[in-house]
Coordinates of C-alpha atoms in Angstrom, one line a residue:
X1 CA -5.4 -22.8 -9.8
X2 CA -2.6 -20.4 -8.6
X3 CA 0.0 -18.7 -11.6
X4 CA 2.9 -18.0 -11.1
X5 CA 4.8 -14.9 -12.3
X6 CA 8.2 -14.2 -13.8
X7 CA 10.4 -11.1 -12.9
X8 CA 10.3 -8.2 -15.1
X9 CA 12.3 -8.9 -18.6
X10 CA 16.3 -8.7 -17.2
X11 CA 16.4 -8.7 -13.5
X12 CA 16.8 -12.3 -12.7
X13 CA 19.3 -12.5 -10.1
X14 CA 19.9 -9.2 -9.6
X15 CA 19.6 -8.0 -5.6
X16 CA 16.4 -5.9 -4.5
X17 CA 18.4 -3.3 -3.2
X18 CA 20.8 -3.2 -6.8
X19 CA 17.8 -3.1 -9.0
X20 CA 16.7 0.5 -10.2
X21 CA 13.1 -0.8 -11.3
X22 CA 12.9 -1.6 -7.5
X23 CA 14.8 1.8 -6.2
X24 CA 12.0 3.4 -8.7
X25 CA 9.0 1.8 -6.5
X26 CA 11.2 2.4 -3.4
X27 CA 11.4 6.1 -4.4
X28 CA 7.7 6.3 -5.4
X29 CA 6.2 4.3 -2.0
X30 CA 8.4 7.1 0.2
X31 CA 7.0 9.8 -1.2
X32 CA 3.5 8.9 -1.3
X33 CA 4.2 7.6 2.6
X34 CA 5.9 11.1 3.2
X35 CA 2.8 12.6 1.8
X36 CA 0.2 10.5 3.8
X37 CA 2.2 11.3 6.9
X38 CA 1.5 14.8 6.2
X39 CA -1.8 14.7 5.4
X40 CA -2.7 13.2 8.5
X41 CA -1.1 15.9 10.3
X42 CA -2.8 18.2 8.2
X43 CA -6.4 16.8 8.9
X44 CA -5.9 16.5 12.8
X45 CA -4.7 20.2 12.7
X46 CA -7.2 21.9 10.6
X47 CA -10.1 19.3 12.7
X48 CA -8.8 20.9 16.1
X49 CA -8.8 24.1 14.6
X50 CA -12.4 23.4 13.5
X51 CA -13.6 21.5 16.9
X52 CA -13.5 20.2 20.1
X53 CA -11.2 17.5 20.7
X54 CA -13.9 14.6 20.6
X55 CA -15.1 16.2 17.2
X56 CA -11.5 16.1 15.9
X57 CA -10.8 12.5 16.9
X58 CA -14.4 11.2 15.0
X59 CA -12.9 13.4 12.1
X60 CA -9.4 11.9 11.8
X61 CA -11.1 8.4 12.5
X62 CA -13.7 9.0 9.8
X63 CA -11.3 7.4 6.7
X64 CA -11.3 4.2 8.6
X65 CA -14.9 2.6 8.3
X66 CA -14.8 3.0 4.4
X67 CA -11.4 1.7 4.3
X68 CA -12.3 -1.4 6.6
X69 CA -15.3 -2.2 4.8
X70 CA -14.3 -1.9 1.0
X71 CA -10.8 -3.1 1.1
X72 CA -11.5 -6.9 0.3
X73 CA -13.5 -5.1 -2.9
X74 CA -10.4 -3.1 -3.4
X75 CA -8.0 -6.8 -3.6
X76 CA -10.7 -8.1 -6.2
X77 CA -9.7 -4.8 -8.1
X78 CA -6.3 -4.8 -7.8
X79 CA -6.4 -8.8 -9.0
X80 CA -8.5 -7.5 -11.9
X81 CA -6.7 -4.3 -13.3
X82 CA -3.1 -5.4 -11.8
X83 CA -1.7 -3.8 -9.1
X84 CA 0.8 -1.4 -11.1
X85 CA -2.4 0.6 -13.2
X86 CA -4.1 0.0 -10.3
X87 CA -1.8 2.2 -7.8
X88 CA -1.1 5.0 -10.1
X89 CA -5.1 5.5 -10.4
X90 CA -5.2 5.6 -6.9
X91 CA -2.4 8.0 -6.4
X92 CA -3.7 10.4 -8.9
X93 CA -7.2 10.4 -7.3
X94 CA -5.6 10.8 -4.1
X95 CA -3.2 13.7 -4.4
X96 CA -6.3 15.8 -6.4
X97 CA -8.3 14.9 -3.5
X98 CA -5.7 16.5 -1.0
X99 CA -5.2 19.2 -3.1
X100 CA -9.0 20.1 -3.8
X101 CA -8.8 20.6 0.6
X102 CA -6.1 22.8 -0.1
X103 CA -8.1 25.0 -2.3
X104 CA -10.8 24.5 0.0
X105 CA -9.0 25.6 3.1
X106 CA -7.4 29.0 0.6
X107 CA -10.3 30.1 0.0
X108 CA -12.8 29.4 2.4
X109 CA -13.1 28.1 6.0
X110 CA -14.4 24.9 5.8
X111 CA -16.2 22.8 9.1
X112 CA -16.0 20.0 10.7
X113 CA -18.4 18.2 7.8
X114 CA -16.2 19.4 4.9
X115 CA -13.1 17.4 7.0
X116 CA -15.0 14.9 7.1
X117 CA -15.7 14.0 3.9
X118 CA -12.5 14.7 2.5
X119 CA -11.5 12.2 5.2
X120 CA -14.3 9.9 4.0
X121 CA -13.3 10.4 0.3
X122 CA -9.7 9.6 1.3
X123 CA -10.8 6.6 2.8
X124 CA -12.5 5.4 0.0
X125 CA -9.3 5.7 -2.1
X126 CA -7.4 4.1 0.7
X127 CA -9.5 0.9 0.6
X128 CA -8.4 0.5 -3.4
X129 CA -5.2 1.8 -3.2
X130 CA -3.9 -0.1 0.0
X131 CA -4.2 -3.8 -1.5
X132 CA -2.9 -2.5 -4.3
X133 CA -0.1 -1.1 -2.9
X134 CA 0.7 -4.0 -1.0
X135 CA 0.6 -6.3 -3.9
X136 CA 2.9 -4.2 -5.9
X137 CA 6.1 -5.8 -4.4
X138 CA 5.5 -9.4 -5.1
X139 CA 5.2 -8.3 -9.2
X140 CA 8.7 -6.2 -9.2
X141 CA 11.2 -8.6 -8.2
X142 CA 12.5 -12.2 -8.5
X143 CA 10.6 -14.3 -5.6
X144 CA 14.0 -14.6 -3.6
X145 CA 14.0 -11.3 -3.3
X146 CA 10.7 -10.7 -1.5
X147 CA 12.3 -10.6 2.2
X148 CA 15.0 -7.5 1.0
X149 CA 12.0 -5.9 -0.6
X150 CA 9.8 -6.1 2.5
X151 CA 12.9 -4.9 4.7
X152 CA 13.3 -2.5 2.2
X153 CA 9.9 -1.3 2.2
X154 CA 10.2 -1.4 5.9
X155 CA 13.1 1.3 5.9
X156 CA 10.9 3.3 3.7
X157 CA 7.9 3.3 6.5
X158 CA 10.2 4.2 8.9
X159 CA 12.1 7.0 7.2
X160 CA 8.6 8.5 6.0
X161 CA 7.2 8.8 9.9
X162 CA 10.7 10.3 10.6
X163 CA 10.0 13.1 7.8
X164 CA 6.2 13.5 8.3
X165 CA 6.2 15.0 11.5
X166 CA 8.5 17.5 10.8
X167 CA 7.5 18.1 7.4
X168 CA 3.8 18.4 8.3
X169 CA 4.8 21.0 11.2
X170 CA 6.4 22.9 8.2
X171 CA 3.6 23.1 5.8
X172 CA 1.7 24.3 9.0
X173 CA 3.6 27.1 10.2
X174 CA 4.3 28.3 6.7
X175 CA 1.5 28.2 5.1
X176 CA -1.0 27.0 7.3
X177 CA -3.3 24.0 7.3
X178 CA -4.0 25.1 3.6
X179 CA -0.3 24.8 2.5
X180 CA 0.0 21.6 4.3
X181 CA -2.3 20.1 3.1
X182 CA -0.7 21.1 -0.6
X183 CA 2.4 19.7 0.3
X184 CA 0.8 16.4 1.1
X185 CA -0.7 16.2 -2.1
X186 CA 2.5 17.7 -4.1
X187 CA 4.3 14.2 -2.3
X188 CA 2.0 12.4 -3.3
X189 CA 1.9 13.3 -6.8
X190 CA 5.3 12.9 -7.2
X191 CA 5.5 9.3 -6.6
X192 CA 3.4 9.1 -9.8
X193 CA 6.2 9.8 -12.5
X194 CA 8.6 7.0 -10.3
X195 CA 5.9 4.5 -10.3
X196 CA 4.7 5.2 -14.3
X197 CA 8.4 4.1 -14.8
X198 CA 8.2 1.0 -12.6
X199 CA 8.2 -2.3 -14.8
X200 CA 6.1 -5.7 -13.5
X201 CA 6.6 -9.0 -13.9
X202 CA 3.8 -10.9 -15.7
X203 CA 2.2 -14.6 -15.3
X204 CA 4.5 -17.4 -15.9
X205 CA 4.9 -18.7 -19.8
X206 CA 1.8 -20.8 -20.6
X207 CA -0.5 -19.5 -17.5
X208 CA -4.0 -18.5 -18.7
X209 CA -5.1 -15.3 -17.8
X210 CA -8.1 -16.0 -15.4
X211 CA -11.8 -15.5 -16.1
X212 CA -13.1 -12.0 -15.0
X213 CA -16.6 -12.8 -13.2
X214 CA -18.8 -10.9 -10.6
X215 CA -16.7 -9.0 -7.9
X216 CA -18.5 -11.0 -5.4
X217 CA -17.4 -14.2 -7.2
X218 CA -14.1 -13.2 -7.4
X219 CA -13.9 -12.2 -3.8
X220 CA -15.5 -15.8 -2.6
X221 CA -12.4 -17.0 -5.0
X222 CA -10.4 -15.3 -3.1
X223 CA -11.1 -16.5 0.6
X224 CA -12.0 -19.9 -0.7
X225 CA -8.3 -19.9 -1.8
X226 CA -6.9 -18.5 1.4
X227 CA -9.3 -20.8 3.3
X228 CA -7.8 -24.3 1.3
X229 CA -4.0 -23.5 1.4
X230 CA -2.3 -24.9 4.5
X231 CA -0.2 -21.8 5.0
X232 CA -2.5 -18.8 4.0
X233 CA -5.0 -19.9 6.3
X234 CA -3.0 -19.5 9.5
X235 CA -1.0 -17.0 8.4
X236 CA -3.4 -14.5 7.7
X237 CA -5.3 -15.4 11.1
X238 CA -2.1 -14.8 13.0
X239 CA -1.5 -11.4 11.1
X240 CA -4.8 -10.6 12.4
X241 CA -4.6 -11.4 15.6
X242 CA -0.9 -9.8 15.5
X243 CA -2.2 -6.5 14.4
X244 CA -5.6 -6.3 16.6
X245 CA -3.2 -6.4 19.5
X246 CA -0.7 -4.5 18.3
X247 CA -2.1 -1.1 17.1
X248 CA -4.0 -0.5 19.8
X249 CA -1.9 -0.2 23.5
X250 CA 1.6 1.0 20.6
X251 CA -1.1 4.1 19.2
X252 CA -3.3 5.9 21.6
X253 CA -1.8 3.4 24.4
X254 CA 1.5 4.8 24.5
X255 CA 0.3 8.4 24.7
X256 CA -2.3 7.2 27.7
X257 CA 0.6 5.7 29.3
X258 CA 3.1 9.0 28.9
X259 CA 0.6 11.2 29.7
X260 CA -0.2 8.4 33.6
X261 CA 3.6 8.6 34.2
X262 CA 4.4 12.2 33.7
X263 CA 6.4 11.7 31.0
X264 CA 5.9 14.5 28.8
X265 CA 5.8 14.7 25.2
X266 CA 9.5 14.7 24.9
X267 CA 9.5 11.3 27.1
X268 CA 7.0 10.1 24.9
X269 CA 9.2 11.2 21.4
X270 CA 12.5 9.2 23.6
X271 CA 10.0 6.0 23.5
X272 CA 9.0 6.3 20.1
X273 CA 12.0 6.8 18.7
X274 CA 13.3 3.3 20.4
X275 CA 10.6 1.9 18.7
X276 CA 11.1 3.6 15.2
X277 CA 14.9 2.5 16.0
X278 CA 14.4 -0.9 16.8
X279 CA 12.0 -1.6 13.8
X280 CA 14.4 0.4 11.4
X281 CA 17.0 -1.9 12.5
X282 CA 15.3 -5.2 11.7
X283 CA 14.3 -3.6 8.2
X284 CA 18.0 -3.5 7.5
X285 CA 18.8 -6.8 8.3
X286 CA 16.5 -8.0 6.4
X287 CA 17.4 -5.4 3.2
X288 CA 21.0 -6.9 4.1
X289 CA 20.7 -10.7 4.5
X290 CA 18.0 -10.8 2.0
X291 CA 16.7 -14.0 3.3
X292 CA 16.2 -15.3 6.7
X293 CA 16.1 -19.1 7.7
X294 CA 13.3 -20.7 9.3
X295 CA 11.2 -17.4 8.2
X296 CA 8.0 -19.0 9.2
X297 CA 9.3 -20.0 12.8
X298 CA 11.2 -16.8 13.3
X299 CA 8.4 -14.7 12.5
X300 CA 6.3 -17.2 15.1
X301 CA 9.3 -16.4 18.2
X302 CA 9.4 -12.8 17.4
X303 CA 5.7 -11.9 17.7
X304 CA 5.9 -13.7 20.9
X305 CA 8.6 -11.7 22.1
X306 CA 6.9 -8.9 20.7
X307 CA 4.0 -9.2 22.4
X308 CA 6.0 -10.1 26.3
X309 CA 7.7 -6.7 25.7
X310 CA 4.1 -4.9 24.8
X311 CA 2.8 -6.8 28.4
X312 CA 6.1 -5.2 29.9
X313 CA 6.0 -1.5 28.6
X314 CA 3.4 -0.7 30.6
X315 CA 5.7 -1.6 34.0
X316 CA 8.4 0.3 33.1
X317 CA 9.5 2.9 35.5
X318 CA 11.4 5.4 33.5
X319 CA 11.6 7.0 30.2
X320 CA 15.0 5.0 29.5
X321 CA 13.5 1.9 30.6
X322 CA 10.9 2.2 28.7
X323 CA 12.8 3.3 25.7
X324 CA 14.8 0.1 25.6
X325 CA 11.6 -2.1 25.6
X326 CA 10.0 -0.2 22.8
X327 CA 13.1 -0.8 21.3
X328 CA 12.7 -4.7 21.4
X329 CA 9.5 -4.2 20.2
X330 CA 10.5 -2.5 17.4
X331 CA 13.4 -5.1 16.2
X332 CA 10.9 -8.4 17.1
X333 CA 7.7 -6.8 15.7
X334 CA 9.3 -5.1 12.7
X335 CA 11.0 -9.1 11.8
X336 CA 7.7 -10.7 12.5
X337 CA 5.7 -8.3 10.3
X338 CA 8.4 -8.0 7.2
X339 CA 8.8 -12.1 7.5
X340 CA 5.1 -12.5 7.4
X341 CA 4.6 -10.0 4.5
X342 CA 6.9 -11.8 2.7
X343 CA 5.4 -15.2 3.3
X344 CA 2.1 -13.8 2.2
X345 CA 4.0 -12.5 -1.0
X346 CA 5.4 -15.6 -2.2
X347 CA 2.7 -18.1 -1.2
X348 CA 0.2 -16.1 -2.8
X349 CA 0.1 -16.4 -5.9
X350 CA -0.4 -14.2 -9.2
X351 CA -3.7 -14.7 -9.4
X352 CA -4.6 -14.1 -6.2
X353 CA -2.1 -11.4 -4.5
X354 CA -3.9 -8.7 -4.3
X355 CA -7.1 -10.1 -2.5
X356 CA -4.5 -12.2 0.1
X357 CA -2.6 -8.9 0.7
X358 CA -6.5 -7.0 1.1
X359 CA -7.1 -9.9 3.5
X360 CA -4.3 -10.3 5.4
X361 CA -3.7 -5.9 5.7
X362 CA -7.4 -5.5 6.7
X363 CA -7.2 -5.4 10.4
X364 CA -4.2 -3.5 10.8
X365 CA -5.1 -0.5 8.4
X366 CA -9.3 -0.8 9.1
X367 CA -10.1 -3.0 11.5
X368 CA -7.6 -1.9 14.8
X369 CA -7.8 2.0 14.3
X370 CA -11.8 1.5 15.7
X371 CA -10.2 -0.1 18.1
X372 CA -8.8 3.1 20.0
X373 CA -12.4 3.9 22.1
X374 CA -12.2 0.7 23.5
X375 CA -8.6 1.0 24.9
X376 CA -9.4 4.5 25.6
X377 CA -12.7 3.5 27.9
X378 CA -10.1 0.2 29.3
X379 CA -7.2 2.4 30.0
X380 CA -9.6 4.8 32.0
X381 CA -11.0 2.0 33.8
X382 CA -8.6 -0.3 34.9
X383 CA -5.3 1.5 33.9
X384 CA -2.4 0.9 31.4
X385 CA -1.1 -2.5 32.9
X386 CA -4.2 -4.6 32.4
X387 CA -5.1 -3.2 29.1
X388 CA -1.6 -3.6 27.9
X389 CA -1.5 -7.2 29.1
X390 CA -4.8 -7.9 27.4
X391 CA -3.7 -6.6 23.8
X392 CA -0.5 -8.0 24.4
X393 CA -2.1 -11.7 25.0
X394 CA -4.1 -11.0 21.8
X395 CA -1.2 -10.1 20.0
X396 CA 1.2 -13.0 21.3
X397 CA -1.8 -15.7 19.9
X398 CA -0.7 -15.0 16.6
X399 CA 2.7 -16.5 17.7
X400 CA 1.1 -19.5 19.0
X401 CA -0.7 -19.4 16.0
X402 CA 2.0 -20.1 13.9
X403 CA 3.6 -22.6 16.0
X404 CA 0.7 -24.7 15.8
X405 CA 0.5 -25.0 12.1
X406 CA 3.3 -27.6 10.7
X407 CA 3.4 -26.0 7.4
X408 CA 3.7 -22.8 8.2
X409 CA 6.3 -22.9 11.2
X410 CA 8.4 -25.1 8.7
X411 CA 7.5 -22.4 5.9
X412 CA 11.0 -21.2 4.4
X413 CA 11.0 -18.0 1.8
X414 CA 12.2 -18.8 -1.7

């Protein structure tokens, strides 16, 4: 049977963006994003240090398997412990780990197998702390407040690829791959005092607290419930699909298709930044409105649109041309992905949020990263303009998806 949950003690009616114990996770979730931004960096610099560039690409990659294949074990966890204790574990485990390359890196000159398994190892944390992480939201505010969190949270995302780059250059050129990768885990651990201080709301007056069985049990539970309810169901299939189309041709596709047209890095940063624009921009409306009408409709007509403009990107001409597309990609995708985030986070329920959230996050942070070869070996083949087509028909199912379930296109956010 689904709980419910009741805001944290004193902040019914009070707006996302007005409430300090949601500013607290805001600040917390941007530095820990700041600080995986700069990690990353870190990692890819110290692997083609280390490497050839094939070697550095299997290292960087190496945190996704783990993370793909525990992460619905890491929603059972994050149902089990709560998602609050849950997160802060994570974090601490994860800035140590960071750190401990640091010290590596200081003091020693560490291969290609030593990156590796600090990638591995970070992986591992990921796949716990991710569902987790996700899950967090929906305990921290009133439920008609989930779309301002999610656009919100959104903002924070965007803000934190802003910083990272530049950030992660710093840490390089001043103190090397060593003192980047200390900076990343000094963000990172500073999120913990932030998040200690973040208050959660518990399960509704007279709910039960729920049996704790087998992990397997409680992960069957968990897609049995997904499977049963009429809006879950599709919406976490359309997420999918959304986000196996998606990640692909806007990743390592965009590069592949700057590097075909001569665009340069600096037409490439032009592209991205429409994109990080565009998606920024929907993010604010929806930390502004709050709510939006229709969400589960909406969300259906702007991954279509979404994925049109992905199909299109690859037919653009110029750098400006192609910087205006990528900036309809980022308002339509960034609506569809906060609306359907929020969907997820009210229709959930307490007892089951974070294994929905592990479910419904798991091809976008483990499945579509192994995705890249096979864009890489299509773009080769055939070129940017069929692969892009292909991911972008993928991608614009998910819209259809949604259309085609009644509950769900008629689903409205509380």
């Amino acid at each position: 049977m689904t709980t419910t949950l009741t805001p944290p003690a004193g902040l019914h009616g009070r707006p996302a963006h007005r409430d300090p114990n949601v500013l607290r996770w805001l600040g917390g979730y941007l530095s820990s994003a700041v600080g995986d931004n700069v990690y990353y960096i870190a990692l890819s610099w110290a692997a083609v240090q280390s490497g050839t560039p094939a070697q550095a690409g299997l290292v960087t990659a190496a945190g996704a398997l783990p993370r793909a294949l525990l992460m619905l074990g890491g929603g059972v966890v994050a149902d089990r412990y709560g998602p609050r204790r849950v997160v802060l574990g994570s974090t601490a485990v994860r800035s140590v780990l960071v750190l401990t390359a640091a010290v590596l890196l200081l003091v020693a000159s560490p291969g290609l197998w030593t990156l590796g398994a600090v990638a591995v190892l970070f992986g591992l944390v990921d796949a716990v702390f991710l569902p987790a992480a996700g899950a967090l939201p929906g305990r921290i505010a009133a439920r008609d407040q989930l779309a301002r969190v999610q656009g919100m949270r959104g903002l924070a995302v965007r803000l934190a690829n802003v910083l990272g780059g530049p950030l992660g250059g710093l840490g390089v050129a001043l103190g090397g791959t060593a003192g980047a990768f200390g900076l990343a885990a000094l963000l990172v651990g500073m999120s913990l005092p932030l998040l200690f201080l973040v208050r959660v709301g518990g399960p509704a007056p007279g709910t039960a607290e729920p049996a704790r069985r087998a992990l397997g049990a409680e992960l069957r539970d968990g897609l049995r419930h997904i499977r049963k309810d009429p809006v879950l169901r599709p919406l976490v299939l359309a997420i999918a699909l959304s986000d196996l189309g998606f990640v692909g041709p806007m990743n390592l596709g965009l590069t592949l298709l700057a590097r075909q047209r001569d665009w340069g890095t600096s037409g490439l940063g032009w592209v991205l930044a429409g994109f990080g624009t565009g998606a920024g921009a929907a993010s604010l409306l929806l930390t502004w409105r709050g709510r939006i009408p229709r969400a589960g409709a909406v969300a259906a007509l702007a991954n279509v649109v979404s994925a049109v403009a992905v199909a299109a990107l690859a037919l653009m001409p110029s750098v400006p041309a192609a910087a205006v597309t990528a900036l309809l990609i980022g308002v339509s995708a960034g609506l569809a992905g906060a609306l359907c985030g929020a969907l997820v986070q009210a229709r959930a329920g307490a007892a089951y949020l974070g294994r929905v959230t592990s479910v419904s996050t798991l091809v976008g942070f483990g499945v579509a990263p192994l995705t890249f070869p096979l864009v890489g070996a299509g773009v080769a083949l055939w070129g940017t303009g069929p692969v892009f087509a292909a991911c972008a028909a993928i991608s614009g199912l998910a819209g259809l998806v949604v259309l085609g379930a009644r509950d769900l296109r008629r689903a409205e956010l509380p």
